[in-house]
CSV table of C-alpha atoms and ligand atoms in Angstrom, one decimal:
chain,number,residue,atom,x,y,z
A,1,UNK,CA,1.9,39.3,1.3
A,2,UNK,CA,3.2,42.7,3.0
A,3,UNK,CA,6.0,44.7,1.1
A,4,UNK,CA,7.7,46.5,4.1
A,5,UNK,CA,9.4,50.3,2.9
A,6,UNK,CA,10.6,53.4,5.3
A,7,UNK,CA,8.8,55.6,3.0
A,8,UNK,CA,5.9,55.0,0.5
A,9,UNK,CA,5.0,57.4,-2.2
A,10,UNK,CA,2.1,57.5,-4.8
A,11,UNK,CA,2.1,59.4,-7.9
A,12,UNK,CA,5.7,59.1,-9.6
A,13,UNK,CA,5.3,62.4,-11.4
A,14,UNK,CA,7.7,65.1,-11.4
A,15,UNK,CA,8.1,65.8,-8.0
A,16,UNK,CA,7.2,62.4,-6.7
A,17,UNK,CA,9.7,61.0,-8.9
A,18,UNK,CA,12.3,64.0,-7.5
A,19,UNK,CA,11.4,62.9,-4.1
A,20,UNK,CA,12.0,59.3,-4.5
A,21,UNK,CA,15.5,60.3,-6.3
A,22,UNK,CA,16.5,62.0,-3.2
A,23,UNK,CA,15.2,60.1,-0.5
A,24,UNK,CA,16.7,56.6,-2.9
A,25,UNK,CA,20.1,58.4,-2.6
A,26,UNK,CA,20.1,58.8,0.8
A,27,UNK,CA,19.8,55.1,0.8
A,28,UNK,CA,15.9,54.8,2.4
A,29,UNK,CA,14.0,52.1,1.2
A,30,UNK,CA,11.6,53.5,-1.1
A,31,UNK,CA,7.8,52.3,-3.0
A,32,UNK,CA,7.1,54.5,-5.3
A,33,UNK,CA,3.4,54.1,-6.7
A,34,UNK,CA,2.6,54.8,-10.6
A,35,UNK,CA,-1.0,54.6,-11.8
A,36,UNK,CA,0.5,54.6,-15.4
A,37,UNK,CA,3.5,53.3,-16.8
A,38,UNK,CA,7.0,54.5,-17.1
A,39,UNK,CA,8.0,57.5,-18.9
A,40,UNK,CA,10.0,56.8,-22.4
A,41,UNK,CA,12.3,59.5,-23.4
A,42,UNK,CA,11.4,62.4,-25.9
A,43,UNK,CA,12.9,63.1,-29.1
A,44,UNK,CA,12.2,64.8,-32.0
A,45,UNK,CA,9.7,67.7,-31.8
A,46,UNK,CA,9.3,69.3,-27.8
A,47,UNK,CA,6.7,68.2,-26.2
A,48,UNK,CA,3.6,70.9,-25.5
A,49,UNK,CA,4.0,70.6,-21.6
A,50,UNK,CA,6.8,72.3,-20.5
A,51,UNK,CA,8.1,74.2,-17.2
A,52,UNK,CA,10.7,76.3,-15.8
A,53,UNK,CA,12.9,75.3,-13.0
A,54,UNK,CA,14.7,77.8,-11.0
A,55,UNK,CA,17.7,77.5,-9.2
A,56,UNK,CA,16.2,76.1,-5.9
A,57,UNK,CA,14.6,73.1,-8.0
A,58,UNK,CA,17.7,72.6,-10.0
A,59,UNK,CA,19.8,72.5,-6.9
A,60,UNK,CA,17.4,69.7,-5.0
A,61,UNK,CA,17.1,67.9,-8.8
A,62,UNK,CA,21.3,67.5,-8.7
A,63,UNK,CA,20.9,66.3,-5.4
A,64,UNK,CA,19.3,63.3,-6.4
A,65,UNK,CA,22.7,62.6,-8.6
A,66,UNK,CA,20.1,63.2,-11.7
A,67,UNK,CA,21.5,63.8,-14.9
A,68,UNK,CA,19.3,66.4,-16.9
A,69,UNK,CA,19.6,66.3,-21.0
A,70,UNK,CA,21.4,69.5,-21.7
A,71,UNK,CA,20.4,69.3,-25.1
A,72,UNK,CA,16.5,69.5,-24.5
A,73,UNK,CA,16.8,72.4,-22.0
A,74,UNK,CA,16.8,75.7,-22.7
A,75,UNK,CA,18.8,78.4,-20.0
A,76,UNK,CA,16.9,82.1,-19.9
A,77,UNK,CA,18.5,85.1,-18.3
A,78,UNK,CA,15.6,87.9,-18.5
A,79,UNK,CA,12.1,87.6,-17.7
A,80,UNK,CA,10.0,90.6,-19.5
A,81,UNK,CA,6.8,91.2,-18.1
A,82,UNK,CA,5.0,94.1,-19.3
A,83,UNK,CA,1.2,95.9,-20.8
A,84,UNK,CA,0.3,94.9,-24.4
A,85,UNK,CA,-0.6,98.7,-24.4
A,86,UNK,CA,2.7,100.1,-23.3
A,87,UNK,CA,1.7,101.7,-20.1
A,88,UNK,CA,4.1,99.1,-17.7
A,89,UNK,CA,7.0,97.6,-18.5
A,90,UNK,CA,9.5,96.0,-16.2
A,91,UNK,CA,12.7,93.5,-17.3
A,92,UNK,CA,14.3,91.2,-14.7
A,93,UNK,CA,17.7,90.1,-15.3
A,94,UNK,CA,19.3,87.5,-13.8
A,95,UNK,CA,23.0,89.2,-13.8
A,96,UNK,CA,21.5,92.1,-11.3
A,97,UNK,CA,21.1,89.3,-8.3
A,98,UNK,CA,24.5,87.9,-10.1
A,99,UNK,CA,23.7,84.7,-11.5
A,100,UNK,CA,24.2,83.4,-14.8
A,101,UNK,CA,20.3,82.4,-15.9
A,102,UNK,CA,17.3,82.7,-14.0
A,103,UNK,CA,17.1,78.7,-14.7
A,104,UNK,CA,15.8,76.7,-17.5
A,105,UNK,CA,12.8,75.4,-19.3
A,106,UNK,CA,12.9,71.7,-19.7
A,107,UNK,CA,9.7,69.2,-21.2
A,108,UNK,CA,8.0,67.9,-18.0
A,109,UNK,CA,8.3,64.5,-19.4
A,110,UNK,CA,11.9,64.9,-20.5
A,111,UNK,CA,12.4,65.7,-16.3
A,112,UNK,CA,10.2,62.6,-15.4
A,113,UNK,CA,12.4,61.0,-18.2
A,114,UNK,CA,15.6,62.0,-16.3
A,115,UNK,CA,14.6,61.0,-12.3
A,116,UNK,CA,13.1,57.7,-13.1
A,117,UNK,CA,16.4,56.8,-14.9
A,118,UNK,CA,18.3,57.9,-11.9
A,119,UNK,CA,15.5,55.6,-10.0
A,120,UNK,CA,15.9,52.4,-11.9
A,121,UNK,CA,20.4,53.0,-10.5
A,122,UNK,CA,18.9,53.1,-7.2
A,123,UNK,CA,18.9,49.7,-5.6
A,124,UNK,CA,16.8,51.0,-2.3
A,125,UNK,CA,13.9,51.7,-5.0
A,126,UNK,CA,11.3,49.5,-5.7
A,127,UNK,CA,8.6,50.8,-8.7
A,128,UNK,CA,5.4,49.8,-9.0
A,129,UNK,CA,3.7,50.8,-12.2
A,130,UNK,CA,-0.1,50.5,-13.6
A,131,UNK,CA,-1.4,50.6,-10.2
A,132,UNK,CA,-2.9,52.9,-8.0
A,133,UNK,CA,-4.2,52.7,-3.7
A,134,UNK,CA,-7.9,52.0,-3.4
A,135,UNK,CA,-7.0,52.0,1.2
A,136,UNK,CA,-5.2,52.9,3.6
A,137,UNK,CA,-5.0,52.6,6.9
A,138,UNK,CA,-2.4,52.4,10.5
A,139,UNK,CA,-1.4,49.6,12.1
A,140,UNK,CA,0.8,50.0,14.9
A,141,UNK,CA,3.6,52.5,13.8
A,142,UNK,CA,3.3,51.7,10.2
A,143,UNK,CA,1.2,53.1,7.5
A,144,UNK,CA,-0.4,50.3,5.3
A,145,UNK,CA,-1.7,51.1,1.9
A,146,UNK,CA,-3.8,48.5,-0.9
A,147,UNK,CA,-3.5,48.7,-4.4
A,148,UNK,CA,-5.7,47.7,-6.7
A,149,UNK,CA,-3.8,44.7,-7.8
A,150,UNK,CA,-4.3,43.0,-4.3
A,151,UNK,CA,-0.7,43.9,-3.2
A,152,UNK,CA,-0.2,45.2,0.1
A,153,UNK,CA,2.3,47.7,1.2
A,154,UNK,CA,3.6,49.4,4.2
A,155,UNK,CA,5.9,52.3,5.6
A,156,UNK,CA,6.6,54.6,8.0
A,157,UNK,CA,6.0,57.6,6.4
A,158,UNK,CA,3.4,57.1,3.0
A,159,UNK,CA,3.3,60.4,0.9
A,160,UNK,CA,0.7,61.8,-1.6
A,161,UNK,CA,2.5,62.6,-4.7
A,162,UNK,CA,-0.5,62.3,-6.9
A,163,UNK,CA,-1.9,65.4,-8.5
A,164,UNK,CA,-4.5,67.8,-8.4
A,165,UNK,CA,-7.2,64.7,-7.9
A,166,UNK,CA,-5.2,63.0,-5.1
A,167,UNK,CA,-6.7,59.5,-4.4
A,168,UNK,CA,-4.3,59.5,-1.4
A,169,UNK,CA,-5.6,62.8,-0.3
A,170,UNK,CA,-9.6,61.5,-0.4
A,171,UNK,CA,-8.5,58.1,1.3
A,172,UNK,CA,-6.9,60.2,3.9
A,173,UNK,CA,-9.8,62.8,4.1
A,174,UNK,CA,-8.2,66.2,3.5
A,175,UNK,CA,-10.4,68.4,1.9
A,176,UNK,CA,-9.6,70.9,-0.6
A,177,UNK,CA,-10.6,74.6,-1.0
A,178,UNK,CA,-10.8,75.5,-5.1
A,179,UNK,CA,-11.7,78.2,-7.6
A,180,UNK,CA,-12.3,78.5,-11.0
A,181,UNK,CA,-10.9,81.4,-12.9
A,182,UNK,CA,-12.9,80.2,-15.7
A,183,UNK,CA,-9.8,80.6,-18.0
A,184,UNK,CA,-8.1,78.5,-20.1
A,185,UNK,CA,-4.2,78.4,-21.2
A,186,UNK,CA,-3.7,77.4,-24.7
A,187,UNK,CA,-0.3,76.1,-25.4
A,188,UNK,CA,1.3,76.4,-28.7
A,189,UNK,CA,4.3,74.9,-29.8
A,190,UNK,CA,5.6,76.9,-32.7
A,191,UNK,CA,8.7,77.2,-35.1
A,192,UNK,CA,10.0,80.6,-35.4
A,193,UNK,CA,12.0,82.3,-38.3
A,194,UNK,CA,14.0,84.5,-35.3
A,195,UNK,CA,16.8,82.3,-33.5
A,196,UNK,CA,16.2,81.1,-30.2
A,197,UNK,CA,16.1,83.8,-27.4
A,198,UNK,CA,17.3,83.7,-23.8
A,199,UNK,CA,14.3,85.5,-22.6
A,200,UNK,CA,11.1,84.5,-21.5
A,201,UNK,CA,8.4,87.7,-22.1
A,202,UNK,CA,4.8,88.0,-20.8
A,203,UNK,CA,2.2,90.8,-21.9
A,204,UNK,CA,-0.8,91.1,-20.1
A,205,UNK,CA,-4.0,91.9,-21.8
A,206,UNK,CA,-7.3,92.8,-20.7
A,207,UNK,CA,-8.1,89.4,-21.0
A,208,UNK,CA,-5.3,87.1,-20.0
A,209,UNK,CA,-1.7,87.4,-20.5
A,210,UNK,CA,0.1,86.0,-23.8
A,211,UNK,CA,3.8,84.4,-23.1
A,212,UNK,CA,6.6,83.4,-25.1
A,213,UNK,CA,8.6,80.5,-23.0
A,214,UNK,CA,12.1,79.9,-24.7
A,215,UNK,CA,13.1,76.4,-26.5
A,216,UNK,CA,16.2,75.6,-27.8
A,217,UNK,CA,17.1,76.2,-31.5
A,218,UNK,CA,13.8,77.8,-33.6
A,219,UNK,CA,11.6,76.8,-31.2
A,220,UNK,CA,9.4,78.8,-28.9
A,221,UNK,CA,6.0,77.7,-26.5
A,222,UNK,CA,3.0,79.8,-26.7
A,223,UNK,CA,1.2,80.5,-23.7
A,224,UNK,CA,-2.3,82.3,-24.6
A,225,UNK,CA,-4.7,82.9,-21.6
A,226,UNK,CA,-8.3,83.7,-22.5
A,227,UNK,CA,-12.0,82.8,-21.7
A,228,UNK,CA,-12.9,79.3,-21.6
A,229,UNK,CA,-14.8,79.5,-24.7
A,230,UNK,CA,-12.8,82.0,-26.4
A,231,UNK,CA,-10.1,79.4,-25.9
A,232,UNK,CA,-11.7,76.1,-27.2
A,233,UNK,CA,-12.5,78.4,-29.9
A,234,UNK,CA,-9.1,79.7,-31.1
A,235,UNK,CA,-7.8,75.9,-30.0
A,236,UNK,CA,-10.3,74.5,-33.1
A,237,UNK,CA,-8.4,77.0,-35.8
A,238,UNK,CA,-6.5,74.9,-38.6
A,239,UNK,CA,-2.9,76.1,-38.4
A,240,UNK,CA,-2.8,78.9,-40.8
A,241,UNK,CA,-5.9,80.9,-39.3
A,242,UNK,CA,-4.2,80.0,-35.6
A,243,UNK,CA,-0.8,81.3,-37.1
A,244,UNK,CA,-2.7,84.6,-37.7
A,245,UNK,CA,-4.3,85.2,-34.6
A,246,UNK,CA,-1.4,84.9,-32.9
A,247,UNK,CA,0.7,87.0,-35.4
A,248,UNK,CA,-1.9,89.2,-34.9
A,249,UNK,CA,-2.7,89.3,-31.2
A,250,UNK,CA,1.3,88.9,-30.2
A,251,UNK,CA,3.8,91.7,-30.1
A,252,UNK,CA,6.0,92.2,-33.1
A,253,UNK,CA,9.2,91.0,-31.3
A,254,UNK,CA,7.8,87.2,-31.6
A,255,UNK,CA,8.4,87.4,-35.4
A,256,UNK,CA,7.0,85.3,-38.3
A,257,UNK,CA,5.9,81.7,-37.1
A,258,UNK,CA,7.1,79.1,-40.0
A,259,UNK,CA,5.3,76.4,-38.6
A,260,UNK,CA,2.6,75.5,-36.0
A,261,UNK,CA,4.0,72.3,-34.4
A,262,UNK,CA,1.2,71.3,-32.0
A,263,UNK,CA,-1.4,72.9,-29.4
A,264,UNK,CA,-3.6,71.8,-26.8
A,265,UNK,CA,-5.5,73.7,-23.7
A,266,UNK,CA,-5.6,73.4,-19.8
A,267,UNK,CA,-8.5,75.0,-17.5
A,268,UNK,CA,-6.9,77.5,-14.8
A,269,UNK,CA,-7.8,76.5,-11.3
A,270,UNK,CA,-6.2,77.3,-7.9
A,271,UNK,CA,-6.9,74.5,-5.3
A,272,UNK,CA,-5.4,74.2,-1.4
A,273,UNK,CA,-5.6,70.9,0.8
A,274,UNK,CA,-7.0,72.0,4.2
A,275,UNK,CA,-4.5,70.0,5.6
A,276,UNK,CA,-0.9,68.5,4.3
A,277,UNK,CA,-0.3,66.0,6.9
A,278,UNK,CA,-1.9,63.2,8.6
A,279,UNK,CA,-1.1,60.6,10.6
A,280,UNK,CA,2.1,58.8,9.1
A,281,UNK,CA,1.0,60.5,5.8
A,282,UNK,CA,2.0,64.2,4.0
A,283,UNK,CA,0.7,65.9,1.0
A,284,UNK,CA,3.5,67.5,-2.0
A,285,UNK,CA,3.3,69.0,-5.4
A,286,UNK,CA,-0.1,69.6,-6.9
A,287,UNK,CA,-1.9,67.4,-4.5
A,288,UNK,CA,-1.3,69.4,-2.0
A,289,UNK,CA,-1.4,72.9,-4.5
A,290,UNK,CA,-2.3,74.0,-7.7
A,291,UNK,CA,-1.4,77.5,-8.2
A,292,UNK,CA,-2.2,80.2,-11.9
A,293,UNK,CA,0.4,79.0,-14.0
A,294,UNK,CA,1.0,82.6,-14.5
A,295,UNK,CA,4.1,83.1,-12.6
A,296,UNK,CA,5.7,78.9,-13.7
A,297,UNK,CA,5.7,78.3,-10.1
A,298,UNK,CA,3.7,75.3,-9.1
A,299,UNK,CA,6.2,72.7,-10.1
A,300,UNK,CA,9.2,74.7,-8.3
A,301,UNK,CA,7.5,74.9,-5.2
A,302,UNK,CA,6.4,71.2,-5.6
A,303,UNK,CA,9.6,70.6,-5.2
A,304,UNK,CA,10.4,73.2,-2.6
A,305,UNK,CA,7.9,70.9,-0.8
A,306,UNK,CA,9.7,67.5,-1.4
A,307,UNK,CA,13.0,68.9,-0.6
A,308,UNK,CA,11.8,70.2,2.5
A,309,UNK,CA,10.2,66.9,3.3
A,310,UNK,CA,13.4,64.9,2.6
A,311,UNK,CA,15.6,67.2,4.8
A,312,UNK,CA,13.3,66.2,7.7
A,313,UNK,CA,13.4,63.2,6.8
A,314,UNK,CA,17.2,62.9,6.6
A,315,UNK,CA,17.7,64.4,10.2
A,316,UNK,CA,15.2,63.1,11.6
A,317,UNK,CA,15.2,59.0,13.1
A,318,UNK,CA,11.6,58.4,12.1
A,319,UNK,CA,10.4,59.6,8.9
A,320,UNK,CA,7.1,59.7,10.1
A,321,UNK,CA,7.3,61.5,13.2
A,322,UNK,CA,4.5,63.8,14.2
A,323,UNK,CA,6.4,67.0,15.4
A,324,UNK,CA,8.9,66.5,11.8
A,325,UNK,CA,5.4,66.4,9.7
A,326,UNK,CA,3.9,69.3,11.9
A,327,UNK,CA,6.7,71.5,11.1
A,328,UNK,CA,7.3,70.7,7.3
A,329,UNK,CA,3.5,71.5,7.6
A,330,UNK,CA,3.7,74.6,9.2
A,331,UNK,CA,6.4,75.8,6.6
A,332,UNK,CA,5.3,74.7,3.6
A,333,UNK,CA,2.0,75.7,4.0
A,334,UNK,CA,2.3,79.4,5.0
A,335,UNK,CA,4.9,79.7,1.7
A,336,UNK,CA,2.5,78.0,-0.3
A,337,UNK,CA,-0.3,80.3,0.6
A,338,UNK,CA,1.6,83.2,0.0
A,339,UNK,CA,2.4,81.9,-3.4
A,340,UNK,CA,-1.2,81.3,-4.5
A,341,UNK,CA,-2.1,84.8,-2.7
A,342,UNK,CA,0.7,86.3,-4.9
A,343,UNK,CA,-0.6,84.8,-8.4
A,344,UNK,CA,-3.9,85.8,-7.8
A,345,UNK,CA,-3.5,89.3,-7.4
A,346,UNK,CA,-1.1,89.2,-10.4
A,347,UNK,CA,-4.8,87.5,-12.1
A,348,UNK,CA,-6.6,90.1,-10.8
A,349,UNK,CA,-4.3,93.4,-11.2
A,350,UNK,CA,-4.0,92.8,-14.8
A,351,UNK,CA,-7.0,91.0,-15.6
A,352,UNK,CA,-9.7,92.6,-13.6
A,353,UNK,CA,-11.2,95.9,-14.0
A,354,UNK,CA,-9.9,99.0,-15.4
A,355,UNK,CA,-8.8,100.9,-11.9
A,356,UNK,CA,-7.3,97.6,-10.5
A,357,UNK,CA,-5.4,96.8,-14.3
A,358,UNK,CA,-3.7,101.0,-12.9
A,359,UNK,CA,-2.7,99.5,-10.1
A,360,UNK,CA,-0.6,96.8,-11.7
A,361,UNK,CA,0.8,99.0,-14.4
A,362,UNK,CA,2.0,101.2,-11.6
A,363,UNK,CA,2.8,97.9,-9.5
A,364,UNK,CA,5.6,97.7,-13.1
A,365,UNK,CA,6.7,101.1,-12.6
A,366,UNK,CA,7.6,100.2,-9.0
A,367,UNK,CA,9.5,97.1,-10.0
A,368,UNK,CA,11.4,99.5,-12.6
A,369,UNK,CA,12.4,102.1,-10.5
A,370,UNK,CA,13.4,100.3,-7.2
A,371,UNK,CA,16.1,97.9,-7.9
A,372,UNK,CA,16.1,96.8,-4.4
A,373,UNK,CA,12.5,95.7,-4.4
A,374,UNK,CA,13.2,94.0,-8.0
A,375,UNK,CA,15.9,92.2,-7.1
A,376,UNK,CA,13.7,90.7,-3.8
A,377,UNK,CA,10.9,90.0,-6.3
A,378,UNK,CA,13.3,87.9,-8.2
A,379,UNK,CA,15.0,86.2,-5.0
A,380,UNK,CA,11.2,85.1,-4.4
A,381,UNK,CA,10.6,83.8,-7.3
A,382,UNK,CA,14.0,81.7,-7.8
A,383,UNK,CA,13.4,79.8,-4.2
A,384,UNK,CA,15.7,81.7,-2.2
A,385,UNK,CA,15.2,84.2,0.5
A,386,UNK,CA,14.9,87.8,-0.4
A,387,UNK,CA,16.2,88.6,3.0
A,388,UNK,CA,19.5,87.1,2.7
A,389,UNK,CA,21.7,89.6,1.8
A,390,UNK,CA,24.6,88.4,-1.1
B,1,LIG,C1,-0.6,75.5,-18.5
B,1,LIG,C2,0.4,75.2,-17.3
B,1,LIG,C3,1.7,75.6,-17.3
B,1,LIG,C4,2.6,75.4,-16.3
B,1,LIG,N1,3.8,75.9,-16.3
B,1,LIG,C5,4.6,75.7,-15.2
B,1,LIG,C6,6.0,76.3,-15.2
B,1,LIG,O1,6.5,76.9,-16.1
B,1,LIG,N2,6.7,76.1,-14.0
B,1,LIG,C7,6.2,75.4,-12.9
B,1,LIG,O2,6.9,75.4,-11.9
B,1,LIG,N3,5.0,74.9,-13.0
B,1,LIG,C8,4.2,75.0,-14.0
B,1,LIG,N4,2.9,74.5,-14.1
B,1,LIG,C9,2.5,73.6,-12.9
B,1,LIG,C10,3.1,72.2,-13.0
B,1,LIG,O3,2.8,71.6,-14.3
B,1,LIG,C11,2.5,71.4,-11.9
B,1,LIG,O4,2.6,72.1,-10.7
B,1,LIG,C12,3.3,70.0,-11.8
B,1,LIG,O5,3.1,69.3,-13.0
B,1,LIG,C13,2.8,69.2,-10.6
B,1,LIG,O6,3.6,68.0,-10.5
B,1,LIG,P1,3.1,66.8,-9.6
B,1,LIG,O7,4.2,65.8,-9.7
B,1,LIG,O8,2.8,67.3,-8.2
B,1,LIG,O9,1.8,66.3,-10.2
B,1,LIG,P2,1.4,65.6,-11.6
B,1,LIG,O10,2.3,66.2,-12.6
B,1,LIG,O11,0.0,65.8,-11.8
B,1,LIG,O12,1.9,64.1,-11.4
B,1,LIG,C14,1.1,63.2,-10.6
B,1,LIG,C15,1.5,61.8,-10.9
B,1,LIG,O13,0.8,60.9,-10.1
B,1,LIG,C16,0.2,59.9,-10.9
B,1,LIG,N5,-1.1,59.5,-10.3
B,1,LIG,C17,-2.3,60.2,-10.3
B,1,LIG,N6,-3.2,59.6,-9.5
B,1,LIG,C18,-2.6,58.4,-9.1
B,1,LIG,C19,-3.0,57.4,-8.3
B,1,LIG,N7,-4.3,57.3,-7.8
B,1,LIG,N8,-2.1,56.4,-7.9
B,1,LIG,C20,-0.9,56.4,-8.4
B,1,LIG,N9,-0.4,57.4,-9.2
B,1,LIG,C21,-1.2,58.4,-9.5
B,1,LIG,C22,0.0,60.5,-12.3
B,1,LIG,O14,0.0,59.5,-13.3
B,1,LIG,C23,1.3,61.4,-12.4
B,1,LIG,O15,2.4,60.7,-12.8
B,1,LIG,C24,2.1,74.7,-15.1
B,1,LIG,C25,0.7,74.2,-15.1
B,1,LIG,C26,-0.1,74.4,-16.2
B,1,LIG,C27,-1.5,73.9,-16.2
C-alpha cells in the first residue's frame, strides 16, 4: 500500500527534523524518514557533540513553535579568535552589531530532542523510524520512494535530509566533490575550576586551531585540531596525561581542568553535491554540504537551507515546482560555496605555510582595526546580510 504526503523527507537529524517542524506547522502533510530511532532526552553530563546556533537558526528553530531547554544551552556574547604566538588577535562582540549574544551552544541531540517533541504535537506528521529508502523513482507528478521495510511512500516534493553519506543523494545520482584535510577534531568535554564564560576563544596553531566552546555551569568543550595520527594519538591518553597536554598546549586563560568528562574524534572533510535539486527532489544540511568545522557553521547554514526551502515552499502552490527548486538552488548554492571557500582559506592562512600563516595574522590586524569590516564579518557569520545597514 501507498502512503500519500505533500512533502517527504529522509534523515530526521537536526535540520531534517527543523524542516519537518516548520513545514508540520504550516500544516503540510509531512513523512519524515529515520534510519534509527527517536532521540531520548539528555541529562546529566553534556553530551561530546555540540554546536552553535546563531540568530538566523534560532529565529527559523522558533518558527517551528519549538521549545529549546534553556537549561542545557549556553548564550556567548564574544568570539576570540587569535595566534597562540601573540602576533594576531582580534575579539568580536556581539553588543558592537547591538545584539545581546552572538547565539548559543546547545547538545545536537538535546536540539534533535527538542524538534521531534514539537513533531510528535504535530498531527500533519507522520514518523517513520528504523527505516531507510533503498528506491526512488516519478510517477506522474509525484515522487515515490521504497523503504526497506516494503512500505511505499509518495509526495510532491521528497527531500534528502540524510548526512554526509546521502542514500537519497546516490539513488538520485548527484555526485559529490570532496577533500580530505587529513585532520582530525578531538573533542573534549571537560570540568573546569574557572566559572562558566560567555565567550567562545579560538587560537590557531601551526598545526590546527585549539577552541574553547562555552557550557553552562563548570563546563567547557574542547576542540583540538591536529594530524590524523597525532590525533588518534593524544585521543588514546588516560585522563591525567590528556589533562596535561591540554594544560600544557592551551592558553593559561582555560585554567585548571578538575575532571576530564569524556572525548572522542571526527576526520575534517569538506564535501559539495554537484547538484541540490532534481526532479521533485532537493538536497539540505550535510547532504548537500559539509564544510571545516572551524568557523561552527555547517549546521547554521543547514538550516539556512531548510528555511529557505520551506519559504518556497509556503508561497509557492506546488512544493515541487521546478522554477521554486531552481531558485532555492541557485541561492543556496552560491552561499554555500562561499561559505566552504571562506573556511578553507581560514584552514590554509593559519595552518599552511609560514608566509601564508602572515597573511592571516595581518588578515586579524584588519579585523581589529576596521570596525566596519568586523562588524560585516560578524553579520556573515550570524545569517544575516552584511549589507543591510541597522
Ligand atoms: C567536530 C565538529 C564540530 C561541529 N561544530 C559545529 C558548530 O559549532 N556549529 C555548526 O553549525 N555546525 C557544526 N558542525 C557541523 C554539524 O555538526 C553538521 O553540519 C550537522 O550535524 C548536519 O546536520 P544534518 O541534519 O544535515 O545531518 P546529520 O546530523 O548527519 O543527520 C542526518 C540524519 O539522517 C539519518 N540518516 C542517515 N542516512 C539515512 C538513511 N539512509 N535513511 C534515513 N535516515 C538516514 C541519520 O540517522 C541522522 O539522523 C560540526 C561538525 C563537526 C564534525
Amino acid at each position: 500500500m501507498q502512503s500519500d504526503h505533500d512533502i517527504i523527507i529522509v534523515g530526521g537529524g537536526m535540520v531534517g527534523a527543523a524542516l519537518a517542524a516548520r513545514l508540520g506547522n504550516a500544516g503540510y502533510a509531512i513523512g519524515l524518514i529515520e534510519r534509527g530511532a527517536e532521540p531520548t532526552p539528555m541529562s546529566g553530563d553534556y553530551d561530546l557533540r555540540i554546536s552553535s546556533l546563531n540568530a538566523r537558526s534560532l529565529a527559523f528553530v522558533k518558527l517551528s513553535g519549538t521549545e529549546l531547554p534553556q537549561e542545557r544551552c549556553c548564550p556567548f556574547r564574544h568570539i576570540d579568535v587569535s595566534n597562540l604566538d601573540g602576533t594576531g588577535h582580534s575579539v568580536f562582540s556581539a553588543s558592537d552589531s547591538g545584539m545581546d549574544d552572538f547565539g548559543l551552544f546547545i547538545e545536537n541531540r538535546t536540539l534533535q530532542h527538542a524538534l521531534w517533541q514539537r513533531l510528535q504535537e504535530l498531527p500533519s506528521v507522520t514518523c517513520y523510524t528504523h527505516c531507510a529508502p533503498i528506491n526512488t523513482l516519478i510517477a506522474g507528478d509525484k515522487r515515490v520512494v521504497e523503504l526497506d521495510n516494503g512500505k511505499m511512500l509518495s509526495a510532491r516534493l521528497v527531500v534528502g535530509a540524510d548526512g554526509a553519506r546521502s542514500t537519497l543523494r546516490q539513488l538520485a545520482g548527484i555526485e559529490v566533490t570532496s577533500h580530505n584535510y587529513h585532520q582530525r577534531a578531538l573533542i573534549v568535554n571537560v570540568e573546569t575550576a574557572l566559572p562558566q564564560q560567555d565567550v567562545s576563544w579560538q587560537y590557531f596553531t601551526p598545526t590546527g586551531p585549539i577552541a574553547m566552546l562555552p557550557l553552562p555551569g563548570h563546563r567547557a568543550s574542547l576542540v583540538w585540531y591536529d594530524h590524523d595520527e597525532t590525533t588518534k594519538a593524544r585521543e588514546a591518553l588516560d585522563d591525567d596525561a590528556l589533562k596535561a597536554a591540554i594544560e600544557n598546549a592551551y592558553p593559561k586563560r582555560l585554567g585548571k581542568l578538575t575532571r576530564i568528562v569524556a572525548r572522542a574524534s571526527f576526520p575534517i572533510k569538506r564535501q559539495h553535491a554537484r547538484r541540490y535539486i532534481g526532479k521533485r527532489l532537493a538536497l539540505i544540511g550535510d547532504a548537500a554540504h559539509v564544510v571545516h568545522p572551524l568557523a561552527g557553521q555547517g549546521l547554521n547554514i543547514g538550516l539556512h537551507d531548510a528555511d529557505t526551502l520551506a519559504e518556497m515552499v509556503i508561497k509557492g502552490r506546488d512544493p515541487g515546482d521546478h522554477i521554486n527548486l531552481h531558485r532555492f538552488e541557485c541561492q543556496r548554492r552560491v552561499a554555500n560555496q562561499a561559505m566552504i571557500a571562506a573556511t578553507d582559506s581560514f584552514h590554509h592562512l593559519f595552518t599552511g605555510a609560514k608566509p601564508l600563516r602572515q597573511l592571516g595574522d595581518l588578515s586579524l590586524h584588519l579585523a581589529e582595526r576596521f570596525p566596519l569590516a568586523k562588524r560585516m564579518m560578524m553579520q556573515q557569520a550570524n545569517g544575516l546580510n552584511p549589507f543591510k545597514r541597522g
